[in-house]
């Protein structure tokens, strides 16, 4: 059964539907966030969580920060008040356990992450505005970590898109090079492009949580190619 799925290509109609949905998703995010910015001009970026005391001095370039799916740690709160329960259901039951968001530390006090509406580079102090966080370090050379960091930085400004992972049973649910990325896909793609796979379930994954070919944050947490370095907050 799995081999059949692995060998088939994504039908053109599925690819077209994903393209349409991605554009609609970007339009929705942009409209809601623009409305929030008009209401809260100049407000500093936060995750809107309960806070944590993670020691940021331990971070090394290439480290991956994973945030809990349960804390709904995303701003704007108006947006999460509407979409929070839906996203939580998607993250926990389809896309991978307790891990809900992913960012990559790129050095000099900066993170690169995928959040609506774009891949962005932000100050790492934003981590303290989340709830539960974990830091994973990839078991590889400094050279590969450097390549992964450069990959992430090269994608800053690229569109964010979570819905292109919805055709779970087709390889189109993730890609190394593309016009959109969701958060965990970006972290995986950065290392995959440098020659190391941090996806614990690279093939079709049908056992609960059912994430198919999609690249969930939990896939990274469960990888043998990463190790947990630190955690803070409560799940």
PDB file of C-alpha atoms in Angstrom:
ATOM      1  CA  UNK A   1       0.000   0.000   0.000  1.00  0.00           C
ATOM      2  CA  UNK A   2       2.695   2.522   0.999  1.00  0.00           C
ATOM      3  CA  UNK A   3       4.845   1.622  -2.026  1.00  0.00           C
ATOM      4  CA  UNK A   4       1.911   2.400  -4.330  1.00  0.00           C
ATOM      5  CA  UNK A   5       1.579   5.858  -2.799  1.00  0.00           C
ATOM      6  CA  UNK A   6       5.314   6.464  -2.958  1.00  0.00           C
ATOM      7  CA  UNK A   7       5.525   5.647  -6.656  1.00  0.00           C
ATOM      8  CA  UNK A   8       2.618   7.744  -7.894  1.00  0.00           C
ATOM      9  CA  UNK A   9       2.991  11.331  -9.006  1.00  0.00           C
ATOM     10  CA  UNK A  10       0.762  14.174  -7.893  1.00  0.00           C
ATOM     11  CA  UNK A  11      -2.134  14.544 -10.388  1.00  0.00           C
ATOM     12  CA  UNK A  12      -2.214  17.928 -12.181  1.00  0.00           C
ATOM     13  CA  UNK A  13      -5.670  18.654 -10.763  1.00  0.00           C
ATOM     14  CA  UNK A  14      -4.318  18.286  -7.209  1.00  0.00           C
ATOM     15  CA  UNK A  15      -1.391  20.575  -7.991  1.00  0.00           C
ATOM     16  CA  UNK A  16      -3.762  23.183  -9.437  1.00  0.00           C
ATOM     17  CA  UNK A  17      -6.072  23.019  -6.436  1.00  0.00           C
ATOM     18  CA  UNK A  18      -3.115  23.471  -4.100  1.00  0.00           C
ATOM     19  CA  UNK A  19      -2.015  26.517  -6.102  1.00  0.00           C
ATOM     20  CA  UNK A  20      -5.481  28.087  -5.842  1.00  0.00           C
ATOM     21  CA  UNK A  21      -5.771  27.341  -2.123  1.00  0.00           C
ATOM     22  CA  UNK A  22      -2.298  28.759  -1.465  1.00  0.00           C
ATOM     23  CA  UNK A  23      -3.216  32.054  -3.129  1.00  0.00           C
ATOM     24  CA  UNK A  24      -6.477  32.248  -1.197  1.00  0.00           C
ATOM     25  CA  UNK A  25      -4.652  31.472   2.039  1.00  0.00           C
ATOM     26  CA  UNK A  26      -2.093  34.230   1.446  1.00  0.00           C
ATOM     27  CA  UNK A  27      -4.882  36.718   0.690  1.00  0.00           C
ATOM     28  CA  UNK A  28      -6.668  35.757   3.918  1.00  0.00           C
ATOM     29  CA  UNK A  29      -3.549  36.028   6.083  1.00  0.00           C
ATOM     30  CA  UNK A  30      -2.549  39.333   4.517  1.00  0.00           C
ATOM     31  CA  UNK A  31      -5.982  40.881   5.051  1.00  0.00           C
ATOM     32  CA  UNK A  32      -6.249  39.783   8.677  1.00  0.00           C
ATOM     33  CA  UNK A  33      -2.713  40.848   9.579  1.00  0.00           C
ATOM     34  CA  UNK A  34      -3.053  44.202   7.828  1.00  0.00           C
ATOM     35  CA  UNK A  35      -6.201  44.824   9.845  1.00  0.00           C
ATOM     36  CA  UNK A  36      -4.334  43.931  13.034  1.00  0.00           C
ATOM     37  CA  UNK A  37      -1.429  46.248  12.178  1.00  0.00           C
ATOM     38  CA  UNK A  38      -3.840  49.124  11.611  1.00  0.00           C
ATOM     39  CA  UNK A  39      -5.361  48.481  15.014  1.00  0.00           C
ATOM     40  CA  UNK A  40      -1.991  48.026  16.780  1.00  0.00           C
ATOM     41  CA  UNK A  41       0.510  50.209  14.875  1.00  0.00           C
ATOM     42  CA  UNK A  42       4.161  49.676  15.757  1.00  0.00           C
ATOM     43  CA  UNK A  43       3.482  46.838  18.195  1.00  0.00           C
ATOM     44  CA  UNK A  44       6.502  44.597  18.759  1.00  0.00           C
ATOM     45  CA  UNK A  45       6.250  41.090  17.345  1.00  0.00           C
ATOM     46  CA  UNK A  46       5.343  38.431  19.903  1.00  0.00           C
ATOM     47  CA  UNK A  47       3.990  34.899  20.039  1.00  0.00           C
ATOM     48  CA  UNK A  48       1.364  35.914  22.601  1.00  0.00           C
ATOM     49  CA  UNK A  49       2.161  33.013  24.918  1.00  0.00           C
ATOM     50  CA  UNK A  50       2.557  32.683  28.685  1.00  0.00           C
ATOM     51  CA  UNK A  51       6.320  33.239  28.564  1.00  0.00           C
ATOM     52  CA  UNK A  52       9.337  31.078  29.435  1.00  0.00           C
ATOM     53  CA  UNK A  53      12.860  31.446  30.804  1.00  0.00           C
ATOM     54  CA  UNK A  54      14.882  29.683  28.105  1.00  0.00           C
ATOM     55  CA  UNK A  55      18.581  30.576  28.331  1.00  0.00           C
ATOM     56  CA  UNK A  56      19.156  32.094  24.904  1.00  0.00           C
ATOM     57  CA  UNK A  57      22.933  32.043  25.379  1.00  0.00           C
ATOM     58  CA  UNK A  58      22.987  28.300  24.677  1.00  0.00           C
ATOM     59  CA  UNK A  59      21.781  28.774  21.106  1.00  0.00           C
ATOM     60  CA  UNK A  60      24.163  28.010  18.265  1.00  0.00           C
ATOM     61  CA  UNK A  61      23.608  28.786  14.570  1.00  0.00           C
ATOM     62  CA  UNK A  62      21.530  26.015  13.048  1.00  0.00           C
ATOM     63  CA  UNK A  63      19.695  25.098  16.254  1.00  0.00           C
ATOM     64  CA  UNK A  64      15.998  24.372  15.806  1.00  0.00           C
ATOM     65  CA  UNK A  65      13.456  25.766  18.258  1.00  0.00           C
ATOM     66  CA  UNK A  66      10.186  23.869  18.621  1.00  0.00           C
ATOM     67  CA  UNK A  67       7.146  25.423  20.291  1.00  0.00           C
ATOM     68  CA  UNK A  68       4.228  23.631  21.926  1.00  0.00           C
ATOM     69  CA  UNK A  69       1.037  23.159  19.918  1.00  0.00           C
ATOM     70  CA  UNK A  70      -1.098  23.571  23.024  1.00  0.00           C
ATOM     71  CA  UNK A  71      -0.246  27.140  23.962  1.00  0.00           C
ATOM     72  CA  UNK A  72      -1.645  28.804  20.820  1.00  0.00           C
ATOM     73  CA  UNK A  73       1.448  30.982  20.901  1.00  0.00           C
ATOM     74  CA  UNK A  74       0.718  33.131  17.884  1.00  0.00           C
ATOM     75  CA  UNK A  75      -0.196  36.751  17.431  1.00  0.00           C
ATOM     76  CA  UNK A  76      -2.449  38.453  16.548  1.00  0.00           C
ATOM     77  CA  UNK A  77      -4.738  37.132  19.304  1.00  0.00           C
ATOM     78  CA  UNK A  78      -7.807  38.149  17.290  1.00  0.00           C
ATOM     79  CA  UNK A  79      -6.662  35.776  14.560  1.00  0.00           C
ATOM     80  CA  UNK A  80      -5.917  32.913  16.918  1.00  0.00           C
ATOM     81  CA  UNK A  81      -9.231  33.404  18.684  1.00  0.00           C
ATOM     82  CA  UNK A  82     -10.869  32.382  15.419  1.00  0.00           C
ATOM     83  CA  UNK A  83      -8.378  29.907  14.002  1.00  0.00           C
ATOM     84  CA  UNK A  84      -6.637  28.661  17.152  1.00  0.00           C
ATOM     85  CA  UNK A  85      -8.854  25.623  17.816  1.00  0.00           C
ATOM     86  CA  UNK A  86      -8.769  24.616  14.134  1.00  0.00           C
ATOM     87  CA  UNK A  87      -4.995  24.944  13.882  1.00  0.00           C
ATOM     88  CA  UNK A  88      -4.546  23.094  17.152  1.00  0.00           C
ATOM     89  CA  UNK A  89      -6.653  20.203  15.869  1.00  0.00           C
ATOM     90  CA  UNK A  90      -4.667  20.153  12.622  1.00  0.00           C
ATOM     91  CA  UNK A  91      -1.317  20.236  14.398  1.00  0.00           C
ATOM     92  CA  UNK A  92      -2.077  17.671  17.081  1.00  0.00           C
ATOM     93  CA  UNK A  93      -4.100  15.086  15.206  1.00  0.00           C
ATOM     94  CA  UNK A  94      -2.822  15.420  11.648  1.00  0.00           C
ATOM     95  CA  UNK A  95       0.577  17.047  11.723  1.00  0.00           C
ATOM     96  CA  UNK A  96       2.341  15.662  14.694  1.00  0.00           C
ATOM     97  CA  UNK A  97       1.736  15.496  18.392  1.00  0.00           C
ATOM     98  CA  UNK A  98       2.586  18.258  20.845  1.00  0.00           C
ATOM     99  CA  UNK A  99       4.941  20.255  18.626  1.00  0.00           C
ATOM    100  CA  UNK A 100       3.259  23.183  16.930  1.00  0.00           C
ATOM    101  CA  UNK A 101       5.771  25.673  15.508  1.00  0.00           C
ATOM    102  CA  UNK A 102       9.390  25.666  14.348  1.00  0.00           C
ATOM    103  CA  UNK A 103      12.097  28.316  14.005  1.00  0.00           C
ATOM    104  CA  UNK A 104      15.807  28.175  13.160  1.00  0.00           C
ATOM    105  CA  UNK A 105      18.447  30.177  15.007  1.00  0.00           C
ATOM    106  CA  UNK A 106      20.758  31.757  12.415  1.00  0.00           C
ATOM    107  CA  UNK A 107      23.181  33.536  14.741  1.00  0.00           C
ATOM    108  CA  UNK A 108      23.733  37.126  15.893  1.00  0.00           C
ATOM    109  CA  UNK A 109      20.554  37.050  17.952  1.00  0.00           C
ATOM    110  CA  UNK A 110      18.243  36.273  15.020  1.00  0.00           C
ATOM    111  CA  UNK A 111      15.703  33.579  14.146  1.00  0.00           C
ATOM    112  CA  UNK A 112      14.259  32.697  10.757  1.00  0.00           C
ATOM    113  CA  UNK A 113      10.744  31.266  10.809  1.00  0.00           C
ATOM    114  CA  UNK A 114       7.672  30.796   8.692  1.00  0.00           C
ATOM    115  CA  UNK A 115       4.553  32.547   9.972  1.00  0.00           C
ATOM    116  CA  UNK A 116       1.762  34.366   8.147  1.00  0.00           C
ATOM    117  CA  UNK A 117       2.345  35.953   5.725  1.00  0.00           C
ATOM    118  CA  UNK A 118       6.012  35.373   4.983  1.00  0.00           C
ATOM    119  CA  UNK A 119       9.296  33.800   5.994  1.00  0.00           C
ATOM    120  CA  UNK A 120      10.705  36.387   8.382  1.00  0.00           C
ATOM    121  CA  UNK A 121      13.880  37.159  10.344  1.00  0.00           C
ATOM    122  CA  UNK A 122      13.272  38.330  13.914  1.00  0.00           C
ATOM    123  CA  UNK A 123      15.135  39.000  17.160  1.00  0.00           C
ATOM    124  CA  UNK A 124      15.567  35.854  19.223  1.00  0.00           C
ATOM    125  CA  UNK A 125      14.111  37.519  22.327  1.00  0.00           C
ATOM    126  CA  UNK A 126      10.734  36.714  20.788  1.00  0.00           C
ATOM    127  CA  UNK A 127      11.247  33.160  22.094  1.00  0.00           C
ATOM    128  CA  UNK A 128      10.496  34.415  25.609  1.00  0.00           C
ATOM    129  CA  UNK A 129       6.994  35.487  24.532  1.00  0.00           C
ATOM    130  CA  UNK A 130       6.044  31.875  23.757  1.00  0.00           C
ATOM    131  CA  UNK A 131       4.864  29.217  26.182  1.00  0.00           C
ATOM    132  CA  UNK A 132       6.680  25.873  26.102  1.00  0.00           C
ATOM    133  CA  UNK A 133       9.814  25.651  23.958  1.00  0.00           C
ATOM    134  CA  UNK A 134      12.446  23.036  23.170  1.00  0.00           C
ATOM    135  CA  UNK A 135      15.824  23.451  21.484  1.00  0.00           C
ATOM    136  CA  UNK A 136      17.108  20.726  19.162  1.00  0.00           C
ATOM    137  CA  UNK A 137      20.638  20.546  17.781  1.00  0.00           C
ATOM    138  CA  UNK A 138      21.322  18.702  14.544  1.00  0.00           C
ATOM    139  CA  UNK A 139      24.014  16.017  14.787  1.00  0.00           C
ATOM    140  CA  UNK A 140      26.198  17.176  11.933  1.00  0.00           C
ATOM    141  CA  UNK A 141      29.192  19.318  11.039  1.00  0.00           C
ATOM    142  CA  UNK A 142      29.483  23.060  11.434  1.00  0.00           C
ATOM    143  CA  UNK A 143      29.795  23.287   7.663  1.00  0.00           C
ATOM    144  CA  UNK A 144      26.390  21.699   7.090  1.00  0.00           C
ATOM    145  CA  UNK A 145      24.838  23.862   9.809  1.00  0.00           C
ATOM    146  CA  UNK A 146      26.280  26.902   8.057  1.00  0.00           C
ATOM    147  CA  UNK A 147      24.712  25.838   4.768  1.00  0.00           C
ATOM    148  CA  UNK A 148      21.354  25.323   6.495  1.00  0.00           C
ATOM    149  CA  UNK A 149      21.573  28.811   8.011  1.00  0.00           C
ATOM    150  CA  UNK A 150      22.333  30.364   4.623  1.00  0.00           C
ATOM    151  CA  UNK A 151      19.384  28.488   3.105  1.00  0.00           C
ATOM    152  CA  UNK A 152      17.015  29.891   5.736  1.00  0.00           C
ATOM    153  CA  UNK A 153      18.315  33.416   5.279  1.00  0.00           C
ATOM    154  CA  UNK A 154      17.923  33.110   1.507  1.00  0.00           C
ATOM    155  CA  UNK A 155      14.208  32.362   1.978  1.00  0.00           C
ATOM    156  CA  UNK A 156      13.401  35.473   4.038  1.00  0.00           C
ATOM    157  CA  UNK A 157      10.554  37.239   2.254  1.00  0.00           C
ATOM    158  CA  UNK A 158       9.257  34.079   0.564  1.00  0.00           C
ATOM    159  CA  UNK A 159       5.539  33.463   1.124  1.00  0.00           C
ATOM    160  CA  UNK A 160       4.292  31.404   4.055  1.00  0.00           C
ATOM    161  CA  UNK A 161       1.865  28.621   3.214  1.00  0.00           C
ATOM    162  CA  UNK A 162       0.531  25.905   5.517  1.00  0.00           C
ATOM    163  CA  UNK A 163      -2.268  24.660   3.283  1.00  0.00           C
ATOM    164  CA  UNK A 164      -0.003  23.212   0.597  1.00  0.00           C
ATOM    165  CA  UNK A 165       0.614  20.359   3.051  1.00  0.00           C
ATOM    166  CA  UNK A 166      -3.056  19.318   2.925  1.00  0.00           C
ATOM    167  CA  UNK A 167      -2.689  16.806   0.052  1.00  0.00           C
ATOM    168  CA  UNK A 168      -1.080  14.572   2.679  1.00  0.00           C
ATOM    169  CA  UNK A 169      -0.982  11.481   0.511  1.00  0.00           C
ATOM    170  CA  UNK A 170       1.100  13.075  -2.230  1.00  0.00           C
ATOM    171  CA  UNK A 171       4.782  14.096  -2.157  1.00  0.00           C
ATOM    172  CA  UNK A 172       3.696  17.665  -3.014  1.00  0.00           C
ATOM    173  CA  UNK A 173       2.992  18.099   0.726  1.00  0.00           C
ATOM    174  CA  UNK A 174       6.647  19.101   1.193  1.00  0.00           C
ATOM    175  CA  UNK A 175       9.512  20.292  -0.974  1.00  0.00           C
ATOM    176  CA  UNK A 176      13.079  21.545  -0.669  1.00  0.00           C
ATOM    177  CA  UNK A 177      12.700  24.328  -3.233  1.00  0.00           C
ATOM    178  CA  UNK A 178       9.398  26.121  -3.663  1.00  0.00           C
ATOM    179  CA  UNK A 179       7.495  29.396  -3.659  1.00  0.00           C
ATOM    180  CA  UNK A 180       5.988  28.849  -0.197  1.00  0.00           C
ATOM    181  CA  UNK A 181       7.032  27.137   3.029  1.00  0.00           C
ATOM    182  CA  UNK A 182       5.410  26.233   6.308  1.00  0.00           C
ATOM    183  CA  UNK A 183       7.562  26.498   9.425  1.00  0.00           C
ATOM    184  CA  UNK A 184       8.786  22.926   9.921  1.00  0.00           C
ATOM    185  CA  UNK A 185       9.149  22.402   6.185  1.00  0.00           C
ATOM    186  CA  UNK A 186      11.622  25.307   6.049  1.00  0.00           C
ATOM    187  CA  UNK A 187      13.813  23.844   8.811  1.00  0.00           C
ATOM    188  CA  UNK A 188      13.792  20.423   7.150  1.00  0.00           C
ATOM    189  CA  UNK A 189      14.446  21.845   3.674  1.00  0.00           C
ATOM    190  CA  UNK A 190      17.403  23.855   4.977  1.00  0.00           C
ATOM    191  CA  UNK A 191      19.183  20.735   6.201  1.00  0.00           C
ATOM    192  CA  UNK A 192      17.980  18.524   3.358  1.00  0.00           C
ATOM    193  CA  UNK A 193      19.524  20.960   0.880  1.00  0.00           C
ATOM    194  CA  UNK A 194      22.807  20.630   2.783  1.00  0.00           C
ATOM    195  CA  UNK A 195      22.748  16.830   2.644  1.00  0.00           C
ATOM    196  CA  UNK A 196      21.181  15.688   5.919  1.00  0.00           C
ATOM    197  CA  UNK A 197      17.603  14.540   6.506  1.00  0.00           C
ATOM    198  CA  UNK A 198      16.043  15.518   9.842  1.00  0.00           C
ATOM    199  CA  UNK A 199      12.661  14.016   8.928  1.00  0.00           C
ATOM    200  CA  UNK A 200      11.942  10.997  11.122  1.00  0.00           C
ATOM    201  CA  UNK A 201       9.208   9.844   8.704  1.00  0.00           C
ATOM    202  CA  UNK A 202      10.515  10.484   5.164  1.00  0.00           C
ATOM    203  CA  UNK A 203       8.026   8.133   3.536  1.00  0.00           C
ATOM    204  CA  UNK A 204       4.257   7.949   3.791  1.00  0.00           C
ATOM    205  CA  UNK A 205       3.332   8.032   7.493  1.00  0.00           C
ATOM    206  CA  UNK A 206      -0.128   6.612   8.159  1.00  0.00           C
ATOM    207  CA  UNK A 207       0.054   5.706  11.839  1.00  0.00           C
ATOM    208  CA  UNK A 208      -1.379   8.295  14.251  1.00  0.00           C
ATOM    209  CA  UNK A 209      -0.811  11.176  14.086  1.00  0.00           C
ATOM    210  CA  UNK A 210      -1.555  10.879  10.385  1.00  0.00           C
ATOM    211  CA  UNK A 211       0.712  13.328   8.577  1.00  0.00           C
ATOM    212  CA  UNK A 212       1.207  11.404   5.319  1.00  0.00           C
ATOM    213  CA  UNK A 213       4.012  13.050   3.365  1.00  0.00           C
ATOM    214  CA  UNK A 214       3.721  16.364   5.229  1.00  0.00           C
ATOM    215  CA  UNK A 215       6.656  17.541   7.338  1.00  0.00           C
ATOM    216  CA  UNK A 216       5.337  18.153  10.850  1.00  0.00           C
ATOM    217  CA  UNK A 217       7.347  19.676  13.719  1.00  0.00           C
ATOM    218  CA  UNK A 218       7.040  16.296  15.448  1.00  0.00           C
ATOM    219  CA  UNK A 219       8.894  14.684  12.533  1.00  0.00           C
ATOM    220  CA  UNK A 220      11.926  16.770  13.480  1.00  0.00           C
ATOM    221  CA  UNK A 221      11.599  16.086  17.216  1.00  0.00           C
ATOM    222  CA  UNK A 222      11.536  12.331  16.551  1.00  0.00           C
ATOM    223  CA  UNK A 223      14.525  12.312  14.182  1.00  0.00           C
ATOM    224  CA  UNK A 224      17.655  10.369  15.151  1.00  0.00           C
ATOM    225  CA  UNK A 225      19.670  13.173  13.563  1.00  0.00           C
ATOM    226  CA  UNK A 226      18.763  15.733  16.234  1.00  0.00           C
ATOM    227  CA  UNK A 227      19.231  15.891  19.998  1.00  0.00           C
ATOM    228  CA  UNK A 228      17.299  17.807  22.624  1.00  0.00           C
ATOM    229  CA  UNK A 229      19.560  20.469  24.146  1.00  0.00           C
ATOM    230  CA  UNK A 230      17.212  22.437  26.382  1.00  0.00           C
ATOM    231  CA  UNK A 231      13.571  23.092  27.196  1.00  0.00           C
ATOM    232  CA  UNK A 232      11.588  25.684  29.118  1.00  0.00           C
ATOM    233  CA  UNK A 233       7.973  26.244  30.093  1.00  0.00           C
ATOM    234  CA  UNK A 234       5.282  23.664  30.723  1.00  0.00           C
ATOM    235  CA  UNK A 235       3.341  21.593  28.212  1.00  0.00           C
TER     236      UNK A 235
END
